[in-house]
Short mmCIF file of C-alpha atoms in Angstrom, two decimals:
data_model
loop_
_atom_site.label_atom_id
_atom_site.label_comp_id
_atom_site.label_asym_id
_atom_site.label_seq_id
_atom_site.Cartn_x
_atom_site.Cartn_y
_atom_site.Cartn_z
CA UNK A 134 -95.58 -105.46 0.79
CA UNK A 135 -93.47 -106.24 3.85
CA UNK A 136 -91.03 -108.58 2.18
CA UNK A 137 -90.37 -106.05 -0.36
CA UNK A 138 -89.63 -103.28 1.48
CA UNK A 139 -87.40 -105.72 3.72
CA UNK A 140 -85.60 -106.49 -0.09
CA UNK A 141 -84.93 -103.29 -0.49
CA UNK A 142 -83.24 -102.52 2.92
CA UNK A 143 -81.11 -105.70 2.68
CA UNK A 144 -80.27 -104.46 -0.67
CA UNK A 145 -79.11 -100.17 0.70
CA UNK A 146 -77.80 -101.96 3.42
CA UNK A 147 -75.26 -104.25 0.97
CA UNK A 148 -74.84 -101.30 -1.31
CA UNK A 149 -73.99 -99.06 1.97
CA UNK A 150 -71.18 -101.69 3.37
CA UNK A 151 -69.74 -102.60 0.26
CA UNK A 152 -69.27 -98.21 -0.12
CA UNK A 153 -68.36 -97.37 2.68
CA UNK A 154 -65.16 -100.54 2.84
CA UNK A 155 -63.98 -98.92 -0.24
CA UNK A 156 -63.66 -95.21 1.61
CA UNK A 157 -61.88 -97.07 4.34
CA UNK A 158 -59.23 -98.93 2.08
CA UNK A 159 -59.09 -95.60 -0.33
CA UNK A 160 -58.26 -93.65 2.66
CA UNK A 161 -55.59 -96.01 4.01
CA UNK A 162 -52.57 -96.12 1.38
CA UNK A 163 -51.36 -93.64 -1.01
CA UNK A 164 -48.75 -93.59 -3.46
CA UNK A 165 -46.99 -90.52 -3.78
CA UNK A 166 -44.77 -90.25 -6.89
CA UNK A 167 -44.66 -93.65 -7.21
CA UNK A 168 -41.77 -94.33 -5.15
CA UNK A 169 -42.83 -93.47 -1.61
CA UNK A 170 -46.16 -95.06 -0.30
CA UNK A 171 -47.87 -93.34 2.43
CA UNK A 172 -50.49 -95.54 5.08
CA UNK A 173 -52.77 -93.58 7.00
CA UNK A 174 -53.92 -95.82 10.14
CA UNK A 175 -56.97 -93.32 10.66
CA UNK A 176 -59.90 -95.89 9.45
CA UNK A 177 -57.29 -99.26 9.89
CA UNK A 178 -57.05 -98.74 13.26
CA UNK A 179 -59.75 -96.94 14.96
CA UNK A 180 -60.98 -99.60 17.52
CA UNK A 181 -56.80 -99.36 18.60
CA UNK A 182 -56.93 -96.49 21.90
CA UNK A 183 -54.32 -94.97 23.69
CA UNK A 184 -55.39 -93.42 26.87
CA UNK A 185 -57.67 -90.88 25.26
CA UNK A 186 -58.87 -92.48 22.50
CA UNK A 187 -57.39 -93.32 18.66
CA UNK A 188 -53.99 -92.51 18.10
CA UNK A 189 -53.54 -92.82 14.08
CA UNK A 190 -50.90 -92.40 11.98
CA UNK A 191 -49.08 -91.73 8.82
CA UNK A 192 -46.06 -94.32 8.10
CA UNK A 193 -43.96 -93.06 4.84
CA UNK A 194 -42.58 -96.25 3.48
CA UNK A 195 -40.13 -96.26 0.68
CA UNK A 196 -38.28 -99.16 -1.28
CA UNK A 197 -39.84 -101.88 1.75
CA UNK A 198 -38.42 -99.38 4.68
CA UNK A 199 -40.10 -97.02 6.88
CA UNK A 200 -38.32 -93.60 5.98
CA UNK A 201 -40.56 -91.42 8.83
CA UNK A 202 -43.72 -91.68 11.29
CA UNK A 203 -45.99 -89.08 11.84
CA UNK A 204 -48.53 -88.84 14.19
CA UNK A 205 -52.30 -87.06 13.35
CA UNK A 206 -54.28 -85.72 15.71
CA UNK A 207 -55.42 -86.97 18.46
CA UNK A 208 -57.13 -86.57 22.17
CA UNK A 209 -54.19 -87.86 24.29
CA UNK A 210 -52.56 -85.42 26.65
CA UNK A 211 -49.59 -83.67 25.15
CA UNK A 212 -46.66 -83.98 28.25
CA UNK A 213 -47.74 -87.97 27.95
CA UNK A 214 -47.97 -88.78 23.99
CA UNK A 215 -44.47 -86.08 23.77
CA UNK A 216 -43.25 -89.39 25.44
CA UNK A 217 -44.87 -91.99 23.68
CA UNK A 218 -44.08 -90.85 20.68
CA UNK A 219 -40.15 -91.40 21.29
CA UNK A 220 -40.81 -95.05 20.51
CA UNK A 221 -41.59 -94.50 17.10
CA UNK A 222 -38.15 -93.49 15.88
CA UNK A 223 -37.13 -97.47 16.46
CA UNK A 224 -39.24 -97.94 13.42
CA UNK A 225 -37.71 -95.71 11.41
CA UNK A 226 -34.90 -97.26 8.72
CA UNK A 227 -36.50 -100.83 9.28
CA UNK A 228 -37.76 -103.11 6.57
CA UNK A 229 -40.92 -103.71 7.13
CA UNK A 230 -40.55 -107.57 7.71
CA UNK A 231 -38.18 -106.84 10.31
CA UNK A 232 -40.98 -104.31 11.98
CA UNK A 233 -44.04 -106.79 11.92
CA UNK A 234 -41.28 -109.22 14.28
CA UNK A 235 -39.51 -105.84 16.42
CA UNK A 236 -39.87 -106.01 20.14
CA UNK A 237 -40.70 -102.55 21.25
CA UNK A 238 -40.53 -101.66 25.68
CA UNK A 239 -43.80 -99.69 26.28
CA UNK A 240 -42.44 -95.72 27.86
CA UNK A 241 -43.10 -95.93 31.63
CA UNK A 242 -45.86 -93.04 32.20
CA UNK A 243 -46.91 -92.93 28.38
CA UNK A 244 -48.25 -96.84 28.56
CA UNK A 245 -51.19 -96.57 26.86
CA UNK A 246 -50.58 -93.92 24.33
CA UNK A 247 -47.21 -96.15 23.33
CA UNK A 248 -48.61 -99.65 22.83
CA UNK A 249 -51.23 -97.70 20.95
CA UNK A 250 -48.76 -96.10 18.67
CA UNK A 251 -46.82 -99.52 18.50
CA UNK A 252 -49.85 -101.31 17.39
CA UNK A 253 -50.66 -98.33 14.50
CA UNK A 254 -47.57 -99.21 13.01
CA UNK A 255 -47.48 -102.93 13.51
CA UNK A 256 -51.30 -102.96 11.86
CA UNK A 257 -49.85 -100.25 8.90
CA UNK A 258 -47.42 -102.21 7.64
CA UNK A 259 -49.25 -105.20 7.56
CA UNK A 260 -51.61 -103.38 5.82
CA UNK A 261 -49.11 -102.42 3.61
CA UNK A 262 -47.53 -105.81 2.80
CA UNK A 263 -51.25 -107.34 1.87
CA UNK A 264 -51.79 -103.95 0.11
CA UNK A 265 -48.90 -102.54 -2.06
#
């Protein structure tokens, strides 16, 4: 009796991984009218923390270049992520090759929040390159 009940919870427990990866990598990329793909770093990047916690994003990338970054909700403090977000406009009008190799400064009093934010879109457009 044991080592069938243990078969069946090896069994919900493959059924529940194999699920829930394919919410994660449903929820990641979309395709909007199939020119401009859109990569939400919610579930790619959720163990990456800025000073408050997660700092997920949505990278709109057209024709291999990042058109526009925007950022989703999040816990960090406003006056510090207003900051940290300045970084992400170096992204914006790069291929993503040349993104996955850009050198971006950390803002002084935004540390955290901006190598968070840096590492969203670094891990996004990866994810996009293995994915599109």
């Amino acid at each position: 009796m044991n080592k069938l009940h243990f078969s069946h919870s090896a069994i919900f427990t493959a059924a529940a991984v194999i699920l829930l990866s394919s919410f994660i990598a449903a929820d990641a990329i979309l395709t909007k009218d199939g020119k401009t793909t859109v990569v939400n770093t919610t579930s790619l990047t959720s163990n990456v923390r800025g000073f408050r916690g997660p700092t997920p994003l949505k990278i709109y990338i057209k024709s291999n270049k990042i058109q526009k970054i925007e950022t989703l909700p999040n816990q960090e403090s406003p006056k510090f992520f207003a900051k940290a977000k300045a970084v992400l406009a170096q992204f914006e009008g790069k291929s993503v090759s040349k993104v996955e190799k850009l050198n971006v400064d950390a803002k002084t009093g935004a540390t955290f929040s901006t190598k968070a934010l840096i590492q969203n879109v670094k891990q996004g457009v990866k994810y996009y390159k293995e994915h599109k």
